[in-house]
Amino acid sequence: MPAPFAPSRPIHIVGVGSCLGAPIFGPASGPRALKNLGLEAHLRRLGIPAHWQALLEPSAPKPPHSPLNERLGTVSALLHDLANTVAGVCEEGAIPLVLGGDHAIGAGTWRGVARALAPRGKLGLIWIDAHLDAHTALTTHSGNIHGMPMAALLGVGDETLTGLPGPHLDPAHVVIVGARSWEPEELTLLNKLGVKIFFMPEVKARGLPAVLADALRIARTGTAGFGVSVDLDAIDCAKLPGTTCLVPDGLDPQELTDALHSLRNCADLAGFEIVEYVPERDKDGSGARWVADFAAAALGPTTAQLRDREQAYGAHNYAPLPVVFTRGEGVWLWDVEGRRYLDMMSAYSAVSFGHSHPRLVKALTEQAGSLALTSRAYSNDRLPLMLERLSALLGYDQALPVNTGLEAVETAIKAARKWAYKIKGVTDGQAEIIVCNNNFHGRSTTIVGFSSEAQYRDGFGPFPPGFRSIPFGDADALEAAITPNTAAFLFEPIQGEGGINIPPAGWLARCAEICRAHNVLLIADEVQTGLGRTGHILACNHDGVRPDGVILGKALGGGLLPVSAFLADEAVMQVFHPGDHGSTFGGNPLASAVAAEALSVLADDKLAERSATLGAYFLARLQTIDNPLIREVRGRGLLIGMELDTQRVDARVAAEALLARGLMTKDTHESVLRFAPPLVITEAELDWAVKTIEDALTDLASRFPGAKP
């Protein structure tokens, strides 16, 4: 068995429950509150080997009216202890995660880290704060010591703070990010010393990722390691009120979390600090959650480490592209190192409504807190409403709910066979179902048995009989294949996994006529194409065809749960009786609540119409790209395939090139790139996608100028 997962260095948590430098008592209780809330266990669940090293809590409370020199002496004693503790953590080869307390503790944290690092070189520091913290005892307006640690770290100020053992920091490697509140004396000192400051207007104008990238270059170039200190005052107080100084217009906590992921891949990260958490102001617990998110973002496992674990512990039935995602919102995804990607896959249409759609998440969480599962041995109050809405939307008498698309296809096969025996009069055991070459209906042994893809079949036989395959898009072949034993024609209106194959005009309408003439069920697999993907609610609507049965899935679950269904009229559904078919989770109240809300979002936001308009725009833009690697661009709505010249480059190589530029797609059949973004995508985002695709293919064309040998 592979060794248990462990990042290269353990994380030792040092809490410093001090408010000795602050104007309020609140931050002193912050570290203990985080400990009691289970921060250590939370980090360990995320694959971070964290444990509490120490919780330093000064025995004497802050004397509110004592002279500044007395308070400096008290703080200095605490900072000596902290610096020694942190230096010891670093010397053990661990990363200190220091939790304050007020920001005065920063003078101890980073002197301790700098001392441990000194034999190898200098320490760089990124200071994320609303304030500059560069006062001295002579310049302070408030008399609060938590406004002095930056100056002390740079060797300026009272000896009680500057005289801690260890080297002072070199201003050339110190960066302040997010400053928006300071006194003139602080700015004058830092400008004189040469500290780089990224003020809040620049952060907003350029974006935090770009600013943090510059900060990392400054802190890491010419140093042996670097640290990051996050004062929660840096965060917009409307989004994180649980902090000491409530300063508006700060950083967005989610943007900061995303940006901090970039630290994971930094082997020279020497320490991480979060200060000024005030539990009594954190009424809803969101502040504590953000503290945990900041720590996890910076200190969590890297892409390589996670992929190694997946490779070691997971069966090798997938070959995922080289990225590990941690968060999604709308049409965007973020990986564990903070890079952002435009999603042009939508999880094969399962995320048609975008990642974490607020209405769908709300429906999920509210229902999960009420009732999630009873099994179908009982009725629940959500399933009837979802079934009614689904049947009304698609115009079918009844729907049979299951979980995955594969289950829905299997349900349709069972319905067609039993209909053939009980209604049509086919001899028992002789029913046949006609399918198309190049189909993809799932991966059960029954379904792969009628696949034309050799790999899907290899090693999984024997396969059940009763299926006959014809060329996709050939109505004459369908008619020739029908016999008195034919129960149904099972097809995809557009073959998605087969390469975004569009049938000839009029093909589906002709197939419907043939099936009616021969009393054969017409069953459409709309798992990938249904619910607006191609510009209509169903792809069959493009040809004005109403199949006898429709298979839905993927998008029906809103990107949150596996929800699928088989729909048909009573003439077909009458063959099912209690005990004939079932699913413990099929139609559960949690899935039903999400599916019902997904159908509402589809209608309210006119997503099918949006797909038609934006899909036509996107297709036209892609078809204008002049590149010798492109053989054809085809599609309907927001389901588009770009076929490449595989004599020069495989689509997998192209997909990886796009991924490197921040665009997610997937190859199919080694020759086609699939573009199927969430239906909530904007025209501007599609423009960015087109430019990215064009640039990537231009680069690939230069790298692969001729046919492969």
XYZ file of C-alpha atoms in Angstrom:
709
model
C 0.000 0.000 0.000
C 1.344 3.503 -0.786
C 2.590 5.613 2.082
C 0.021 7.951 3.685
C -0.174 11.337 2.024
C 2.098 13.969 3.549
C 3.346 17.286 2.153
C 7.061 17.873 2.330
C 6.907 19.751 5.641
C 4.558 19.535 8.611
C 2.649 22.572 9.870
C 3.082 23.588 13.518
C 0.418 25.952 14.817
C 1.506 28.582 17.326
C -1.281 30.594 18.902
C -0.505 33.920 20.549
C -3.480 35.046 22.627
C -2.398 38.607 23.153
C -4.095 41.988 22.962
C -1.179 43.759 24.631
C -0.614 45.929 21.589
C -4.232 46.515 20.534
C -6.900 49.079 21.474
C -9.434 46.355 22.386
C -9.306 43.097 24.329
C -11.011 40.996 21.603
C -8.064 39.585 19.620
C -6.578 37.958 22.728
C -9.298 35.295 22.626
C -8.887 34.642 18.901
C -6.269 31.842 18.916
C -7.966 29.825 21.658
C -11.328 30.196 19.888
C -9.815 28.878 16.660
C -8.267 25.979 18.554
C -11.583 25.120 20.191
C -13.373 25.335 16.847
C -11.175 22.503 15.546
C -8.844 24.332 13.154
C -6.212 21.620 13.497
C -8.666 18.834 12.627
C -10.046 20.848 9.727
C -6.604 21.285 8.201
C -5.754 17.628 8.672
C -8.941 16.604 6.859
C -7.656 18.625 3.915
C -4.395 16.680 3.815
C -2.368 19.225 5.809
C -0.328 17.573 8.617
C -0.989 20.278 11.183
C -0.767 20.159 14.970
C -0.741 22.716 17.747
C 2.795 23.434 18.888
C 1.970 26.042 21.526
C -0.647 28.487 22.728
C 1.080 31.497 24.279
C -1.212 33.558 26.481
C 0.287 36.347 28.615
C -0.663 35.937 32.258
C -1.137 39.648 32.856
C -4.054 41.367 31.145
C -3.394 44.451 29.112
C -3.048 47.406 31.492
C -5.325 49.906 29.759
C -3.793 53.030 31.190
C -0.199 52.065 31.913
C 2.606 54.115 30.354
C 3.735 53.112 26.892
C 7.209 52.085 28.053
C 5.688 49.597 30.516
C 3.489 48.129 27.817
C 6.474 47.890 25.471
C 8.345 45.908 28.073
C 5.446 43.486 28.550
C 5.062 43.021 24.805
C 8.799 42.551 24.370
C 8.844 39.651 26.833
C 6.030 37.960 24.898
C 7.784 38.539 21.571
C 10.986 36.955 22.873
C 9.046 33.806 23.764
C 7.275 33.823 20.408
C 10.478 34.354 18.424
C 12.168 31.470 20.230
C 9.177 29.187 19.657
C 8.923 30.041 15.960
C 12.666 29.711 15.407
C 12.495 26.248 16.953
C 9.654 25.238 14.629
C 11.641 26.343 11.597
C 14.783 24.583 12.795
C 12.767 21.340 13.011
C 12.006 21.690 9.310
C 8.347 22.596 9.852
C 6.342 25.618 8.717
C 5.017 27.776 11.554
C 1.379 28.841 11.251
C 1.159 31.694 13.739
C -2.270 32.857 14.863
C -2.634 36.164 16.725
C -3.645 38.140 18.733
C -2.925 41.644 17.649
C -0.406 42.418 14.930
C 2.280 43.444 17.388
C 3.165 39.753 17.495
C 4.479 40.054 13.920
C 7.653 41.597 15.311
C 8.314 38.309 17.117
C 7.090 35.903 14.442
C 9.323 37.162 11.680
C 12.411 37.809 13.785
C 12.185 34.170 14.849
C 11.835 32.969 11.256
C 14.630 35.286 10.095
C 16.909 33.939 12.847
C 16.330 30.331 11.767
C 16.840 31.230 8.127
C 19.933 33.401 8.661
C 22.550 30.687 8.022
C 21.133 30.305 4.493
C 20.264 33.911 3.725
C 17.710 36.654 4.135
C 13.980 36.474 4.819
C 11.500 38.146 2.483
C 8.109 39.205 3.819
C 4.683 39.956 2.326
C 2.586 41.993 4.753
C -1.125 41.980 3.811
C -2.790 44.712 5.843
C -4.982 47.789 5.685
C -2.309 49.616 7.669
C 1.409 50.217 7.281
C 2.234 49.391 10.940
C 5.383 51.503 10.689
C 5.040 53.756 13.720
C 7.546 54.049 16.520
C 7.010 55.058 20.124
C 7.880 58.592 19.045
C 5.514 58.882 16.063
C 2.462 56.891 17.179
C -0.812 58.796 17.282
C -2.739 56.195 19.249
C -0.074 54.691 21.477
C -1.091 51.220 20.315
C 1.860 48.884 19.820
C 0.078 46.865 17.132
C 0.851 49.788 14.832
C 4.629 49.339 15.266
C 5.742 45.839 14.174
C 6.752 46.678 10.607
C 9.057 49.471 11.725
C 10.521 47.196 14.408
C 11.199 44.406 11.907
C 13.108 46.903 9.779
C 15.196 47.972 12.806
C 13.457 51.265 13.520
C 11.886 52.099 16.881
C 12.191 51.312 20.550
C 14.900 48.858 21.596
C 12.292 46.709 23.332
C 10.928 45.797 19.866
C 13.976 46.138 17.645
C 16.348 44.352 20.021
C 14.887 40.866 19.656
C 17.560 38.296 18.742
C 17.925 37.741 15.033
C 18.530 39.857 11.929
C 16.378 42.788 10.926
C 14.639 42.453 7.582
C 16.021 44.001 4.424
C 13.474 46.591 3.164
C 14.278 45.588 -0.410
C 12.554 42.249 0.219
C 9.545 43.531 2.174
C 6.198 44.207 0.496
C 2.953 45.599 1.878
C -0.261 44.682 0.040
C -3.696 46.295 0.403
C -2.807 49.408 2.430
C -5.638 51.936 2.680
C -5.294 53.613 6.108
C -2.118 55.179 7.540
C -0.533 58.280 9.050
C 2.000 60.403 7.119
C 4.907 59.453 9.365
C 4.545 55.761 8.466
C 4.535 56.371 4.737
C 7.500 58.709 5.005
C 9.546 56.095 6.875
C 8.730 53.229 4.508
C 9.387 55.322 1.420
C 12.742 56.349 2.889
C 13.650 52.717 3.569
C 12.511 51.541 0.141
C 9.670 49.208 1.105
C 7.371 48.446 -1.817
C 3.713 49.240 -1.067
C 0.779 48.119 -3.206
C -2.027 50.431 -2.154
C -5.627 49.324 -2.398
C -6.479 51.327 -5.567
C -3.698 49.521 -7.438
C -4.837 46.153 -6.115
C -8.362 46.842 -7.362
C -7.143 48.144 -10.711
C -4.726 45.303 -11.478
C -6.326 42.477 -9.544
C -4.976 40.745 -6.466
C -3.402 37.782 -8.357
C -1.224 40.112 -10.447
C -0.210 42.185 -7.422
C 0.560 39.120 -5.331
C 2.682 37.716 -8.158
C 4.765 40.924 -8.096
C 4.960 40.761 -4.306
C 6.226 37.200 -4.469
C 8.974 38.180 -6.908
C 10.163 40.907 -4.541
C 10.018 38.709 -1.444
C 11.617 35.658 -3.065
C 14.327 37.125 -5.283
C 17.664 37.039 -3.482
C 16.282 35.511 -0.289
C 16.516 32.109 1.362
C 12.795 32.051 2.067
C 9.786 34.248 2.600
C 6.801 34.628 4.887
C 3.286 35.990 4.563
C 1.446 37.860 7.295
C -2.313 38.412 6.906
C -3.955 40.994 9.133
C -7.704 40.468 8.919
C -8.054 44.252 8.868
C -6.993 43.905 5.226
C -10.368 42.323 4.455
C -13.442 44.375 3.655
C -15.123 44.644 7.064
C -18.561 44.236 5.449
C -17.522 40.689 4.522
C -15.395 39.907 7.587
C -16.470 41.979 10.614
C -14.673 39.755 13.150
C -11.512 41.839 13.316
C -9.972 44.654 15.355
C -10.089 47.707 13.094
C -13.156 47.815 10.880
C -11.870 49.546 7.743
C -14.170 49.536 4.674
C -13.322 48.848 1.029
C -10.774 46.139 1.673
C -9.900 42.880 0.002
C -12.570 40.378 -0.896
C -11.969 37.290 1.283
C -12.687 34.849 -1.540
C -10.281 36.651 -3.863
C -7.634 36.528 -1.156
C -8.268 32.821 -0.619
C -7.885 32.152 -4.331
C -4.685 34.185 -4.464
C -3.151 32.499 -1.419
C -3.360 29.146 -3.203
C -0.352 30.296 -5.215
C 1.793 29.812 -2.095
C 1.355 26.027 -2.133
C 3.961 25.485 -4.779
C 6.538 27.697 -3.070
C 9.080 25.392 -1.467
C 10.713 28.464 0.120
C 7.623 29.480 2.124
C 9.088 29.814 5.610
C 6.072 30.857 7.653
C 2.464 32.019 7.565
C 0.714 34.320 10.015
C -2.917 35.395 10.535
C -3.755 38.013 13.149
C -6.491 40.235 14.616
C -9.337 37.687 14.724
C -11.962 38.899 17.244
C -14.442 36.097 18.074
C -17.023 38.309 19.809
C -17.500 40.263 16.578
C -17.810 37.085 14.521
C -21.509 36.544 15.125
C -22.112 34.056 12.316
C -18.766 32.268 12.456
C -17.779 33.418 8.971
C -14.574 35.014 10.246
C -13.330 31.734 11.681
C -14.201 29.971 8.439
C -12.220 32.515 6.455
C -9.217 32.092 8.761
C -9.365 28.352 8.121
C -9.720 28.948 4.380
C -6.730 31.303 4.278
C -4.536 28.797 6.106
C -5.700 25.867 3.997
C -5.251 27.804 0.769
C -1.641 28.674 1.538
C -0.521 25.453 3.174
C -2.504 22.733 1.391
C -1.165 19.995 -0.882
C 0.054 20.863 -4.356
C -1.205 19.665 -7.708
C 1.647 17.184 -7.976
C 1.072 15.790 -4.486
C -2.660 15.351 -5.035
C -2.204 13.765 -8.443
C 0.352 11.380 -6.970
C -2.154 10.303 -4.323
C -4.912 9.873 -6.889
C -2.582 7.778 -9.010
C -1.551 5.675 -6.014
C -4.978 5.072 -4.465
C -7.351 5.385 -7.410
C -8.120 2.870 -10.135
C -6.627 3.967 -13.442
C -9.875 4.185 -15.395
C -9.339 7.876 -16.208
C -6.436 9.883 -17.551
C -7.341 13.378 -16.339
C -5.654 16.454 -17.710
C -2.871 17.767 -15.444
C -4.867 20.066 -13.169
C -6.579 19.749 -9.769
C -9.544 22.029 -9.133
C -10.673 23.319 -5.772
C -13.404 25.903 -6.466
C -15.896 26.869 -9.138
C -18.118 29.884 -9.649
C -20.221 30.520 -12.721
C -18.119 29.693 -15.776
C -14.793 29.783 -13.918
C -12.761 27.223 -11.993
C -9.706 27.663 -9.774
C -6.997 25.081 -9.256
C -5.209 24.341 -5.991
C -2.422 26.748 -6.913
C -4.795 29.649 -7.508
C -4.877 29.691 -11.309
C -8.221 30.503 -12.922
C -9.703 28.641 -15.906
C -12.669 29.216 -18.188
C -14.791 26.069 -18.172
C -15.623 25.025 -21.731
C -16.678 21.519 -20.710
C -19.476 21.969 -18.156
C -18.788 18.408 -16.962
C -20.307 17.102 -20.213
C -23.329 19.444 -19.723
C -23.860 18.529 -16.061
C -22.854 22.096 -15.117
C -25.051 23.819 -17.698
C -26.234 26.313 -15.065
C -22.700 27.215 -14.023
C -20.723 26.227 -10.953
C -22.357 26.800 -7.574
C -25.406 28.595 -8.945
C -26.775 30.484 -5.905
C -30.367 29.384 -6.377
C -29.387 25.750 -6.775
C -27.004 25.811 -3.808
C -29.759 27.396 -1.719
C -32.226 24.692 -2.768
C -29.664 21.999 -1.955
C -28.705 23.308 1.475
C -32.247 24.073 2.569
C -33.497 20.635 1.562
C -30.439 18.871 3.045
C -31.305 20.459 6.367
C -34.859 19.168 6.151
C -34.995 15.758 4.466
C -32.531 14.123 2.081
C -33.542 10.481 1.655
C -36.373 8.113 2.513
C -35.991 5.556 -0.319
C -38.883 4.981 -2.724
C -40.528 2.650 -0.231
C -42.214 5.876 0.907
C -43.311 9.061 -0.796
C -41.741 12.425 -0.102
C -43.126 15.913 -0.590
C -40.576 17.072 -3.196
C -40.664 14.336 -5.824
C -44.300 14.846 -6.947
C -43.700 18.541 -7.575
C -40.519 17.863 -9.560
C -42.190 15.153 -11.661
C -45.126 17.426 -12.434
C -42.824 20.249 -13.504
C -40.639 17.966 -15.615
C -43.573 16.339 -17.384
C -45.204 19.695 -18.033
C -41.996 21.158 -19.474
C -41.441 18.295 -21.916
C -45.046 17.312 -22.546
C -44.929 13.677 -21.440
C -47.407 11.867 -19.223
C -44.932 10.410 -16.787
C -41.287 10.375 -15.712
C -39.303 7.667 -13.959
C -36.520 9.216 -11.824
C -33.120 7.598 -11.354
C -29.631 8.854 -10.596
C -27.179 8.657 -13.482
C -27.645 8.899 -17.212
C -26.584 5.290 -17.539
C -29.414 4.227 -15.238
C -31.877 6.222 -17.320
C -30.656 4.522 -20.499
C -31.002 1.114 -18.855
C -34.518 2.130 -17.775
C -35.387 3.029 -21.370
C -34.041 -0.316 -22.612
C -36.163 -2.195 -20.077
C -39.221 -0.132 -20.975
C -38.735 -0.733 -24.702
C -38.280 -4.484 -24.309
C -41.240 -4.966 -22.009
C -43.384 -2.763 -24.270
C -42.388 -4.960 -27.199
C -43.437 -8.106 -25.360
C -46.567 -6.877 -23.602
C -47.935 -4.338 -26.087
C -46.469 -4.984 -29.531
C -46.545 -8.763 -29.243
C -42.909 -9.667 -29.909
C -42.040 -13.196 -28.858
C -40.490 -13.258 -25.398
C -36.695 -12.970 -25.531
C -36.602 -11.865 -29.192
C -36.883 -8.060 -28.913
C -34.237 -5.995 -30.670
C -33.176 -2.398 -30.262
C -31.474 -0.496 -33.068
C -28.617 1.839 -32.135
C -26.120 3.952 -34.059
C -22.449 3.437 -34.734
C -20.215 5.742 -32.730
C -22.816 6.001 -29.977
C -22.171 6.743 -26.337
C -24.973 5.825 -23.939
C -22.925 4.845 -20.890
C -20.560 2.145 -19.679
C -22.611 -0.684 -18.207
C -21.886 -4.131 -19.650
C -25.181 -4.025 -21.563
C -24.460 -0.629 -23.064
C -20.820 -1.188 -23.983
C -21.969 -4.393 -25.615
C -23.548 -2.355 -28.418
C -20.799 0.273 -28.589
C -18.678 0.509 -31.723
C -15.712 1.726 -29.661
C -13.348 -1.209 -29.301
C -11.832 -0.038 -26.019
C -15.236 0.209 -24.353
C -15.825 -3.477 -25.114
C -12.372 -4.924 -24.641
C -12.320 -7.465 -21.811
C -15.904 -6.968 -20.629
C -17.821 -9.652 -22.543
C -19.857 -11.730 -22.960
C -22.422 -9.150 -23.960
C -26.185 -9.595 -24.059
C -27.784 -9.929 -27.486
C -30.680 -7.889 -28.826
C -28.975 -4.855 -30.371
C -28.351 -3.969 -33.986
C -26.138 -1.056 -35.030
C -26.516 1.186 -38.088
C -24.617 4.226 -39.397
C -25.526 7.474 -37.651
C -27.513 9.819 -39.875
C -28.650 7.112 -42.322
C -32.459 6.847 -42.354
C -32.451 4.207 -45.098
C -30.232 2.011 -42.926
C -32.727 2.353 -40.103
C -35.608 1.231 -42.254
C -33.598 -1.701 -43.612
C -32.660 -2.832 -40.117
C -36.215 -2.957 -38.744
C -37.784 -6.405 -38.358
C -41.005 -7.552 -36.690
C -38.945 -7.985 -33.506
C -37.691 -4.406 -33.404
C -38.758 -2.714 -30.194
C -37.063 0.672 -30.437
C -34.557 2.924 -32.109
C -32.244 4.395 -29.440
C -30.215 7.380 -30.623
C -28.483 10.630 -29.690
C -29.793 13.611 -31.662
C -26.198 14.893 -31.669
C -23.385 12.508 -30.845
C -21.418 14.287 -28.156
C -18.728 11.841 -27.100
C -18.637 10.582 -30.670
C -17.191 13.917 -31.798
C -20.085 16.439 -31.832
C -21.537 14.730 -34.888
C -24.501 16.557 -36.411
C -26.898 14.406 -38.478
C -28.028 15.482 -41.966
C -30.975 17.862 -42.197
C -34.270 16.010 -42.056
C -32.738 12.771 -40.781
C -34.514 12.733 -37.456
C -37.897 13.637 -38.932
C -37.515 10.805 -41.433
C -36.538 8.401 -38.615
C -39.706 9.393 -36.719
C -41.836 8.602 -39.782
C -40.154 5.228 -40.235
C -40.609 4.287 -36.574
C -44.281 5.250 -36.622
C -44.871 3.250 -39.799
C -43.307 0.126 -38.287
C -44.644 0.519 -34.715
C -41.158 1.012 -33.311
C -40.443 3.268 -30.323
C -38.284 6.315 -31.031
C -36.159 6.928 -27.902
C -33.847 9.930 -27.683
C -30.851 9.964 -25.374
C -30.703 13.663 -24.448
C -28.498 13.206 -21.410
C -25.881 15.591 -22.832
C -28.000 17.556 -25.316
C -31.122 18.160 -23.241
C -32.299 21.144 -21.186
C -31.137 23.926 -23.459
C -27.669 22.808 -24.438
C -28.253 22.984 -28.223
C -30.510 26.050 -28.289
C -33.796 24.225 -27.643
C -35.086 22.494 -24.529
C -34.416 19.231 -26.376
C -32.149 18.766 -29.377
C -34.995 16.836 -31.044
C -36.922 20.109 -31.155
C -34.641 21.325 -33.945
C -36.413 18.881 -36.272
C -39.829 19.256 -34.682
C -39.736 15.632 -33.519
C -41.433 14.335 -30.384
C -39.843 10.987 -29.488
C -41.819 8.253 -27.751
C -39.311 8.361 -24.920
C -36.691 10.845 -23.750
C -33.701 10.187 -21.509
C -32.512 13.157 -19.439
C -29.621 13.543 -17.023
C -26.547 15.628 -16.248
C -27.972 19.185 -16.335
C -31.070 18.039 -14.456
C -28.954 17.820 -11.301
C -27.836 21.429 -11.585
C -24.177 20.455 -11.392
C -24.678 19.465 -7.751
C -26.144 15.952 -7.771
C -26.628 13.041 -10.182
C -30.278 13.314 -11.281
C -31.688 11.571 -14.356
C -35.054 10.457 -15.674
C -36.782 8.542 -18.433
C -39.920 10.238 -19.772
C -42.673 8.735 -21.893
C -46.442 8.652 -22.226
C -48.727 6.237 -20.443
C -48.761 4.018 -23.532
C -45.138 3.102 -22.753
C -44.969 3.614 -19.004
C -47.899 1.281 -18.395
C -45.519 -1.669 -18.677
C -43.929 -0.872 -15.296
C -45.489 -2.305 -12.154
C -44.285 -2.138 -8.542
C -41.142 -4.235 -8.239
C -40.276 -4.150 -11.965
C -37.682 -1.419 -11.615
C -36.359 0.805 -8.879
C -33.613 2.872 -7.321
C -33.044 3.601 -3.640
C -31.782 7.092 -4.353
C -33.808 7.758 -7.498
C -36.267 10.586 -6.872
C -34.933 11.331 -3.389
C -36.156 14.640 -1.916
C -32.732 16.270 -2.071
C -32.314 15.501 -5.766
C -35.919 16.423 -6.469
C -35.557 19.829 -4.827
C -32.424 20.610 -6.837
C -33.898 19.333 -10.122
C -37.094 21.338 -9.658
C -35.097 24.493 -9.032
C -32.865 23.740 -12.025
C -35.945 23.589 -14.243
C -37.077 26.929 -12.825
C -33.688 28.522 -13.521
C -33.793 27.138 -17.061
C -37.123 28.862 -17.677
C -36.584 32.050 -15.673
C -33.211 32.840 -17.231
C -34.261 31.705 -20.730
C -31.136 29.588 -20.968
C -32.227 27.643 -24.049
C -32.745 30.894 -25.934
C -29.441 32.181 -24.583
C -27.719 29.033 -25.820
C -29.182 29.506 -29.298
C -28.021 33.110 -29.569
C -24.591 32.761 -27.993
C -24.011 29.400 -29.636
C -24.537 30.854 -33.105
C -22.205 33.726 -32.229
C -19.523 31.425 -30.825
C -19.732 28.993 -33.740
C -19.378 31.811 -36.260
C -16.363 33.232 -34.408
C -14.646 29.845 -34.236
C -15.287 29.218 -37.927
C -13.423 32.415 -38.802
C -10.172 31.154 -37.249
C -7.748 30.558 -40.085
C -5.431 27.796 -38.969
C -4.134 24.776 -40.912
C -4.723 22.478 -37.935
C -8.511 22.965 -38.137
C -10.420 20.604 -40.405
C -13.967 21.535 -39.394
C -15.949 23.383 -36.738
C -19.507 22.146 -36.192
C -22.206 22.300 -33.558
C -25.567 23.543 -32.380
C -26.160 25.983 -29.574
C -23.374 25.781 -27.035
C -22.318 22.281 -28.068
C -19.492 22.721 -30.557
C -16.738 20.468 -31.812
C -13.511 21.509 -33.514
C -11.981 18.702 -35.547
C -8.212 18.881 -35.894
C -5.766 17.412 -38.374
C -4.441 14.470 -36.365
C -1.690 13.941 -38.903
C -0.114 17.003 -37.309
C -1.382 17.174 -33.741
C -3.650 15.129 -31.486
C -6.590 16.863 -29.857
C -5.233 15.809 -26.434
C -2.106 17.881 -27.077
C -4.293 20.814 -28.100
C -6.438 20.422 -24.979
C -3.325 20.550 -22.787
C -2.110 23.650 -24.640
C -5.439 25.343 -23.975
C -5.356 24.279 -20.337
C -1.960 25.932 -19.954
C -3.578 29.166 -21.185
C -6.470 28.943 -18.739
C -9.143 27.345 -20.927
C -10.619 23.955 -20.062
C -11.772 21.608 -22.760
C -11.439 17.929 -23.535
C -10.542 15.909 -26.565
C -12.773 13.182 -27.872
C -11.722 10.417 -30.258
C -8.245 12.043 -30.316
C -9.370 14.362 -33.098
C -12.050 16.713 -31.770
C -11.934 19.474 -29.180
C -15.218 19.892 -27.357
C -16.518 23.380 -26.490
C -19.602 23.248 -24.274
C -19.472 26.035 -21.687
C -22.111 26.662 -19.021
C -25.147 28.313 -20.573
C -24.650 31.349 -18.324
C -21.480 32.354 -20.181
C -21.301 35.910 -21.568
C -20.353 37.148 -25.010
C -17.228 38.789 -23.571
C -16.130 35.473 -22.081
C -16.706 33.758 -25.415
C -14.569 36.423 -27.091
C -11.777 35.672 -24.639
C -12.167 31.969 -25.388
C -11.924 32.533 -29.150
C -8.766 34.616 -28.755
C -7.236 31.997 -26.457
C -8.083 29.162 -28.850
C -6.714 31.086 -31.812
C -3.452 31.902 -30.023
C -2.977 28.326 -28.811
C -3.577 26.834 -32.254
C -1.241 29.361 -33.873
C 1.473 28.258 -31.470
C 0.739 24.581 -32.114
C 0.794 25.077 -35.883
C 4.295 26.518 -35.607
C 5.421 23.666 -33.350
C 3.956 20.974 -35.613
C 4.464 22.286 -39.154
C 4.106 18.939 -40.918
C 2.521 15.534 -40.661
C 3.672 13.239 -37.881
C 6.199 10.628 -39.043
